[in-house]
Amino acid sequence: MDSPLLPEGVKRCSPAKFLFWTLPWFLLLAWGGLSAFLCLYKGLNQTNMSNIFAFALWIVFDLAIIALGAGAFFTGFLVYIVGKKELKNILNAAVIIGFICYSAAIVMLGIDIGQPLRGWFIFWHANIHSMLVEVSFCITAYLMVLGIEFIPNILENRKLAEIREFRLFGHSLHHIMGVFAATGVFLSFFHQGSLGGMFGVMYARPFAAREGFYIWPWTFFLFIYSSIAAGPCFTILCTKLTELITRKKLVPNNAVQTLAKISGWLLASYMVLKIIDTLGWIYGVVPRAGLTFMDFFREGPYGVWMMVAEIIVFGVLPAIMLLSPKARESEGLLIIACLLNCTGIVFNRFLFIVVTLAIPVMPFDRFWSYLPTWQEWGIAMAVVGYGFLLFSAAYRYLPVFPKERELNPVTE
Amino acid sequence: MTPLSFEWQWNVEYIIFFGLLYIALGVVSVGLVVVVIKTALQVFGFMRERHF
């Protein structure tokens, strides 16, 4: 039925099978749609956010997917600026993942601010001393850049490519893609950094506050570092998941190995800096605030084990695995290492957002805990549904993986 | 916010913050305009088609 739209020379499942595959993702979207309606119609009382937890599940998701989507700008940087040509085979996938992550984050923020119709205030009445303003500017501008980077791939669709004007537009865009990629790197550098900087400047909250360089606390640099260490691993994970589901080899090994190796080196150096930062915090910021390290922790997700796990299990361990050629070349171990790395960044963002807010700031305050409502989960899960849907549709109708035909010759 | 907005202040912080933003947006816009012009020139036969 949709065969004229499918890329040439590759095999795709039947439309019925594809439709069946999309059903759970549509259900997640429906759950998210209902939750969004309730939050916009009835207000943010549908959530468990409060004056204590002004940042909650949605911001954890936002920051996590923005960090995981960093594979797009970093792979673009490696291809167009550093000249790692073998990564061109995975670049389209990285751009689509980045586009999904950033567009979902912006939609989620639209609901989080409560009155999306006033969302433009942050641009027009900007407080230039706010890290969040810089983040808002950069993520919206970067989403535009991601859209531009995605267009040539969309225009390569078999039907669209038959239109000469579209084909020429796509080729012309491709020709100067380096300029857009460089702009994307600039924008990403600042918003990833400012997301971290926002926590580092919270001097009244010693769990997050850090010293730093000029106006930037160390968390500014650590957030950039952690995102470029985890983003490529998320791209590899999504590619491997697509390969697993389609039962095809989609990306040549050299591209995956290069990306994994770079990610490994970045993660290892990030872990060194993170450990130095943590020790500096334990022996500097914490005692100066009149507290001890264990004062910040309670039980469950607020326990000290989260920080230990983030650094050792989800940081040092995957860094060692990614740096070891033997582990990297084993498909299973590579997936485990990428999974651990990505989990680590989610833990890191959770600690900085939820645990920071749970800890009392005044002597008469108490430790708070937070549990999201089903509406909050609904919107967060809609992001997952949206991601699967868009990536599945892109894989079905666009030549996302340039080497797919070569790696999987159609015999019939 | 633009230099014409009433909240705008003519100081280094505003100029650097918005300057960088406008440079980034300017690069993207000029890039798109160049692509549109190149495509139009190729469509009307004033420029050779390029393929990748």
PDB file of N, CA, C and O in Angstrom, chain A residues 37-47 114:
ATOM      1  N   PHE A  37      -4.054  17.627  28.529  1.00  0.00           N
ATOM      2  CA  PHE A  37      -5.340  18.342  28.545  1.00  0.00           C
ATOM      3  C   PHE A  37      -5.716  18.707  29.981  1.00  0.00           C
ATOM      4  O   PHE A  37      -6.096  19.847  30.271  1.00  0.00           O
ATOM      5  N   LEU A  38      -5.598  17.721  30.881  1.00  0.00           N
ATOM      6  CA  LEU A  38      -5.961  17.974  32.288  1.00  0.00           C
ATOM      7  C   LEU A  38      -5.069  19.061  32.902  1.00  0.00           C
ATOM      8  O   LEU A  38      -5.558  19.937  33.618  1.00  0.00           O
ATOM      9  N   CYS A  39      -3.775  18.983  32.603  1.00  0.00           N
ATOM     10  CA  CYS A  39      -2.847  19.975  33.181  1.00  0.00           C
ATOM     11  C   CYS A  39      -3.119  21.369  32.634  1.00  0.00           C
ATOM     12  O   CYS A  39      -3.008  22.360  33.361  1.00  0.00           O
ATOM     13  N   LEU A  40      -3.476  21.451  31.348  1.00  0.00           N
ATOM     14  CA  LEU A  40      -3.713  22.772  30.771  1.00  0.00           C
ATOM     15  C   LEU A  40      -5.095  23.311  31.134  1.00  0.00           C
ATOM     16  O   LEU A  40      -5.289  24.506  31.331  1.00  0.00           O
ATOM     17  N   TYR A  41      -6.053  22.392  31.238  1.00  0.00           N
ATOM     18  CA  TYR A  41      -7.437  22.817  31.502  1.00  0.00           C
ATOM     19  C   TYR A  41      -7.652  23.081  32.999  1.00  0.00           C
ATOM     20  O   TYR A  41      -8.194  24.105  33.390  1.00  0.00           O
ATOM     21  N   LYS A  42      -7.196  22.124  33.819  1.00  0.00           N
ATOM     22  CA  LYS A  42      -7.443  22.264  35.271  1.00  0.00           C
ATOM     23  C   LYS A  42      -6.292  22.946  35.999  1.00  0.00           C
ATOM     24  O   LYS A  42      -6.469  23.430  37.110  1.00  0.00           O
ATOM     25  N   GLY A  43      -5.102  22.890  35.408  1.00  0.00           N
ATOM     26  CA  GLY A  43      -3.947  23.538  36.038  1.00  0.00           C
ATOM     27  C   GLY A  43      -2.936  22.543  36.579  1.00  0.00           C
ATOM     28  O   GLY A  43      -3.150  21.321  36.532  1.00  0.00           O
ATOM     29  N   LEU A  44      -1.872  23.086  37.129  1.00  0.00           N
ATOM     30  CA  LEU A  44      -0.781  22.227  37.588  1.00  0.00           C
ATOM     31  C   LEU A  44      -1.095  21.538  38.919  1.00  0.00           C
ATOM     32  O   LEU A  44      -0.257  20.832  39.465  1.00  0.00           O
ATOM     33  N   ASN A  45      -2.325  21.742  39.443  1.00  0.00           N
ATOM     34  CA  ASN A  45      -2.727  20.976  40.630  1.00  0.00           C
ATOM     35  C   ASN A  45      -2.914  19.497  40.279  1.00  0.00           C
ATOM     36  O   ASN A  45      -3.108  18.664  41.157  1.00  0.00           O
ATOM     37  N   GLN A  46      -2.870  19.195  39.006  1.00  0.00           N
ATOM     38  CA  GLN A  46      -2.936  17.798  38.569  1.00  0.00           C
ATOM     39  C   GLN A  46      -1.616  17.071  38.809  1.00  0.00           C
ATOM     40  O   GLN A  46      -1.503  15.874  38.586  1.00  0.00           O
ATOM     41  N   THR A  47      -0.621  17.834  39.195  1.00  0.00           N
ATOM     42  CA  THR A  47       0.700  17.242  39.435  1.00  0.00           C
ATOM     43  C   THR A  47       1.003  17.285  40.928  1.00  0.00           C
ATOM     44  O   THR A  47       0.282  17.948  41.681  1.00  0.00           O
ATOM     45  N   GLY A 114       2.825  25.868  32.654  1.00  0.00           N
ATOM     46  CA  GLY A 114       1.446  26.103  33.101  1.00  0.00           C
ATOM     47  C   GLY A 114       0.622  26.923  32.132  1.00  0.00           C
ATOM     48  O   GLY A 114      -0.520  26.605  31.879  1.00  0.00           O
TER      49      GLY A 114
END
